[in-house]
Amino acid sequence: MQTTISDIVARALAEDLGDRDVTSEATVPEGARARAEITQKAPGVVFGLEPAEETFRALDRDVVVGRLTEEGVWRNGGLVLSAEGSARAILSAERTALNFLQRLSGVATMTARCVRAVEGTGAK
């Protein structure tokens, strides 16, 4: 069986939210709209945009997600991703989307550092 990004996102959301986000349901009015931006605060390589985007869309297909940077290149920081739509969906998806970005960007950043460390040494 081939695991897809959608499958992984569904599993992560099930683990993080269970069957629903009771906090957002209790505190955010139904129909409320929001815009969120994810910012990279430290130098490194951003990776994991696709699962992060899918996380927002999995909770509400009408959430508009925008990439604000290129994936897989070293950068000093800045805006990474935006999401606009249902406030409940955005707040419910936020932690899971950040988990994907933090983990995958961390691996990509460490890999880039290792590549830089052996650059010019002939190591392969």
PDB file of C-alpha atoms in Angstrom:
ATOM      1  CA  MET A   1       0.000   0.000   0.000  1.00  0.00           C
ATOM      2  CA  GLN A   2       1.336   3.419  -0.964  1.00  0.00           C
ATOM      3  CA  THR A   3       1.045   6.087   1.707  1.00  0.00           C
ATOM      4  CA  THR A   4       0.196   9.523   0.356  1.00  0.00           C
ATOM      5  CA  ILE A   5       0.615  12.966   1.849  1.00  0.00           C
ATOM      6  CA  SER A   6      -3.155  13.065   2.375  1.00  0.00           C
ATOM      7  CA  ASP A   7      -2.949   9.829   4.390  1.00  0.00           C
ATOM      8  CA  ILE A   8      -0.140  11.173   6.566  1.00  0.00           C
ATOM      9  CA  VAL A   9      -1.977  14.458   7.132  1.00  0.00           C
ATOM     10  CA  ALA A  10      -5.182  12.604   8.047  1.00  0.00           C
ATOM     11  CA  ARG A  11      -3.290  10.512  10.607  1.00  0.00           C
ATOM     12  CA  ALA A  12      -1.568  13.561  12.085  1.00  0.00           C
ATOM     13  CA  LEU A  13      -4.849  15.470  12.387  1.00  0.00           C
ATOM     14  CA  ALA A  14      -6.548  12.448  13.974  1.00  0.00           C
ATOM     15  CA  GLU A  15      -3.755  12.306  16.548  1.00  0.00           C
ATOM     16  CA  ASP A  16      -3.738  16.063  17.229  1.00  0.00           C
ATOM     17  CA  LEU A  17      -7.480  16.789  17.114  1.00  0.00           C
ATOM     18  CA  GLY A  18      -9.322  13.511  17.551  1.00  0.00           C
ATOM     19  CA  ASP A  19     -12.746  13.944  15.991  1.00  0.00           C
ATOM     20  CA  ARG A  20     -12.829  17.767  16.431  1.00  0.00           C
ATOM     21  CA  ASP A  21     -11.163  20.831  17.949  1.00  0.00           C
ATOM     22  CA  VAL A  22     -13.359  21.599  20.946  1.00  0.00           C
ATOM     23  CA  THR A  23     -11.366  24.720  21.896  1.00  0.00           C
ATOM     24  CA  SER A  24     -11.880  26.400  18.517  1.00  0.00           C
ATOM     25  CA  GLU A  25     -15.530  25.354  18.481  1.00  0.00           C
ATOM     26  CA  ALA A  26     -16.050  26.848  21.943  1.00  0.00           C
ATOM     27  CA  THR A  27     -14.172  30.112  21.407  1.00  0.00           C
ATOM     28  CA  VAL A  28     -14.378  31.008  17.707  1.00  0.00           C
ATOM     29  CA  PRO A  29     -17.748  32.052  16.278  1.00  0.00           C
ATOM     30  CA  GLU A  30     -19.036  29.874  13.462  1.00  0.00           C
ATOM     31  CA  GLY A  31     -18.433  31.623  10.163  1.00  0.00           C
ATOM     32  CA  ALA A  32     -15.565  33.772  11.497  1.00  0.00           C
ATOM     33  CA  ARG A  33     -12.840  34.420   8.924  1.00  0.00           C
ATOM     34  CA  ALA A  34      -9.110  34.748   9.501  1.00  0.00           C
ATOM     35  CA  ARG A  35      -5.778  35.189   7.759  1.00  0.00           C
ATOM     36  CA  ALA A  36      -2.624  33.597   9.113  1.00  0.00           C
ATOM     37  CA  GLU A  37       1.015  33.735   8.111  1.00  0.00           C
ATOM     38  CA  ILE A  38       3.774  31.322   9.055  1.00  0.00           C
ATOM     39  CA  THR A  39       7.191  32.929   9.455  1.00  0.00           C
ATOM     40  CA  GLN A  40      10.639  31.337   9.456  1.00  0.00           C
ATOM     41  CA  LYS A  41      12.538  32.898  12.359  1.00  0.00           C
ATOM     42  CA  ALA A  42      15.992  31.343  11.976  1.00  0.00           C
ATOM     43  CA  PRO A  43      18.281  30.725   8.997  1.00  0.00           C
ATOM     44  CA  GLY A  44      17.774  27.380   7.297  1.00  0.00           C
ATOM     45  CA  VAL A  45      16.020  25.432   4.563  1.00  0.00           C
ATOM     46  CA  VAL A  46      12.219  25.439   4.390  1.00  0.00           C
ATOM     47  CA  PHE A  47      10.735  22.070   3.528  1.00  0.00           C
ATOM     48  CA  GLY A  48       7.317  20.486   4.038  1.00  0.00           C
ATOM     49  CA  LEU A  49       5.124  23.060   2.313  1.00  0.00           C
ATOM     50  CA  GLU A  50       2.961  20.413   0.629  1.00  0.00           C
ATOM     51  CA  PRO A  51       1.913  18.602   3.829  1.00  0.00           C
ATOM     52  CA  ALA A  52       1.443  21.951   5.590  1.00  0.00           C
ATOM     53  CA  GLU A  53      -0.843  23.160   2.785  1.00  0.00           C
ATOM     54  CA  GLU A  54      -2.744  19.871   2.775  1.00  0.00           C
ATOM     55  CA  THR A  55      -3.273  20.143   6.546  1.00  0.00           C
ATOM     56  CA  PHE A  56      -5.236  23.384   6.154  1.00  0.00           C
ATOM     57  CA  ARG A  57      -7.176  22.061   3.155  1.00  0.00           C
ATOM     58  CA  ALA A  58      -8.008  18.786   4.912  1.00  0.00           C
ATOM     59  CA  LEU A  59     -10.087  20.700   7.447  1.00  0.00           C
ATOM     60  CA  ASP A  60     -11.696  23.068   4.935  1.00  0.00           C
ATOM     61  CA  ARG A  61     -11.210  22.871   1.164  1.00  0.00           C
ATOM     62  CA  ASP A  62     -12.180  26.563   0.928  1.00  0.00           C
ATOM     63  CA  VAL A  63      -9.133  27.733   2.909  1.00  0.00           C
ATOM     64  CA  VAL A  64      -6.841  29.523   0.454  1.00  0.00           C
ATOM     65  CA  VAL A  65      -3.219  28.587   1.115  1.00  0.00           C
ATOM     66  CA  GLY A  66      -0.344  30.458  -0.500  1.00  0.00           C
ATOM     67  CA  ARG A  67       3.346  29.664  -0.670  1.00  0.00           C
ATOM     68  CA  LEU A  68       5.409  32.724   0.161  1.00  0.00           C
ATOM     69  CA  THR A  69       8.838  31.176  -0.415  1.00  0.00           C
ATOM     70  CA  GLU A  70      10.641  28.598  -2.479  1.00  0.00           C
ATOM     71  CA  GLU A  71      11.096  25.203  -0.882  1.00  0.00           C
ATOM     72  CA  GLY A  72      14.502  23.551  -0.521  1.00  0.00           C
ATOM     73  CA  VAL A  73      16.814  26.577  -0.598  1.00  0.00           C
ATOM     74  CA  TRP A  74      18.829  28.149   2.222  1.00  0.00           C
ATOM     75  CA  ARG A  75      17.376  31.442   3.430  1.00  0.00           C
ATOM     76  CA  ASN A  76      17.777  33.733   6.405  1.00  0.00           C
ATOM     77  CA  GLY A  77      14.109  33.766   7.352  1.00  0.00           C
ATOM     78  CA  GLY A  78      10.888  35.488   6.396  1.00  0.00           C
ATOM     79  CA  LEU A  79       7.357  34.609   5.400  1.00  0.00           C
ATOM     80  CA  VAL A  80       6.766  30.986   4.441  1.00  0.00           C
ATOM     81  CA  LEU A  81       3.046  30.302   4.029  1.00  0.00           C
ATOM     82  CA  SER A  82      -0.285  32.103   4.296  1.00  0.00           C
ATOM     83  CA  ALA A  83      -3.758  30.734   4.913  1.00  0.00           C
ATOM     84  CA  GLU A  84      -7.049  32.587   4.600  1.00  0.00           C
ATOM     85  CA  GLY A  85     -10.548  31.338   5.277  1.00  0.00           C
ATOM     86  CA  SER A  86     -12.473  29.761   8.144  1.00  0.00           C
ATOM     87  CA  ALA A  87     -10.924  30.867  11.442  1.00  0.00           C
ATOM     88  CA  ARG A  88     -11.862  27.560  13.052  1.00  0.00           C
ATOM     89  CA  ALA A  89     -10.180  25.520  10.327  1.00  0.00           C
ATOM     90  CA  ILE A  90      -7.036  27.668  10.366  1.00  0.00           C
ATOM     91  CA  LEU A  91      -6.674  27.521  14.146  1.00  0.00           C
ATOM     92  CA  SER A  92      -7.380  23.789  14.210  1.00  0.00           C
ATOM     93  CA  ALA A  93      -4.809  23.052  11.490  1.00  0.00           C
ATOM     94  CA  GLU A  94      -2.099  25.431  12.710  1.00  0.00           C
ATOM     95  CA  ARG A  95      -0.245  23.165  15.162  1.00  0.00           C
ATOM     96  CA  THR A  96      -0.211  20.162  12.824  1.00  0.00           C
ATOM     97  CA  ALA A  97       0.965  22.269   9.865  1.00  0.00           C
ATOM     98  CA  LEU A  98       3.734  23.771  12.010  1.00  0.00           C
ATOM     99  CA  ASN A  99       4.772  20.291  13.175  1.00  0.00           C
ATOM    100  CA  PHE A 100       5.263  19.195   9.554  1.00  0.00           C
ATOM    101  CA  LEU A 101       7.200  22.337   8.657  1.00  0.00           C
ATOM    102  CA  GLN A 102       9.397  22.283  11.753  1.00  0.00           C
ATOM    103  CA  ARG A 103      10.345  18.624  11.470  1.00  0.00           C
ATOM    104  CA  LEU A 104      10.924  18.531   7.722  1.00  0.00           C
ATOM    105  CA  SER A 105      12.691  21.912   7.633  1.00  0.00           C
ATOM    106  CA  GLY A 106      14.910  20.779  10.506  1.00  0.00           C
ATOM    107  CA  VAL A 107      15.994  17.688   8.582  1.00  0.00           C
ATOM    108  CA  ALA A 108      16.570  19.737   5.406  1.00  0.00           C
ATOM    109  CA  THR A 109      18.558  22.354   7.329  1.00  0.00           C
ATOM    110  CA  MET A 110      20.761  19.767   9.034  1.00  0.00           C
ATOM    111  CA  THR A 111      21.367  18.052   5.691  1.00  0.00           C
ATOM    112  CA  ALA A 112      22.368  21.379   4.105  1.00  0.00           C
ATOM    113  CA  ARG A 113      24.781  22.046   6.988  1.00  0.00           C
ATOM    114  CA  CYS A 114      26.390  18.615   6.555  1.00  0.00           C
ATOM    115  CA  VAL A 115      26.753  19.156   2.805  1.00  0.00           C
ATOM    116  CA  ARG A 116      28.395  22.541   3.444  1.00  0.00           C
ATOM    117  CA  ALA A 117      30.734  21.018   6.026  1.00  0.00           C
ATOM    118  CA  VAL A 118      32.214  18.542   3.538  1.00  0.00           C
ATOM    119  CA  GLU A 119      32.116  20.844   0.520  1.00  0.00           C
ATOM    120  CA  GLY A 120      35.452  20.842  -1.296  1.00  0.00           C
ATOM    121  CA  THR A 121      36.799  17.821   0.594  1.00  0.00           C
ATOM    122  CA  GLY A 122      36.080  15.258  -2.098  1.00  0.00           C
ATOM    123  CA  ALA A 123      33.694  13.403   0.234  1.00  0.00           C
ATOM    124  CA  LYS A 124      30.638  11.887  -1.427  1.00  0.00           C
TER     125      LYS A 124
END
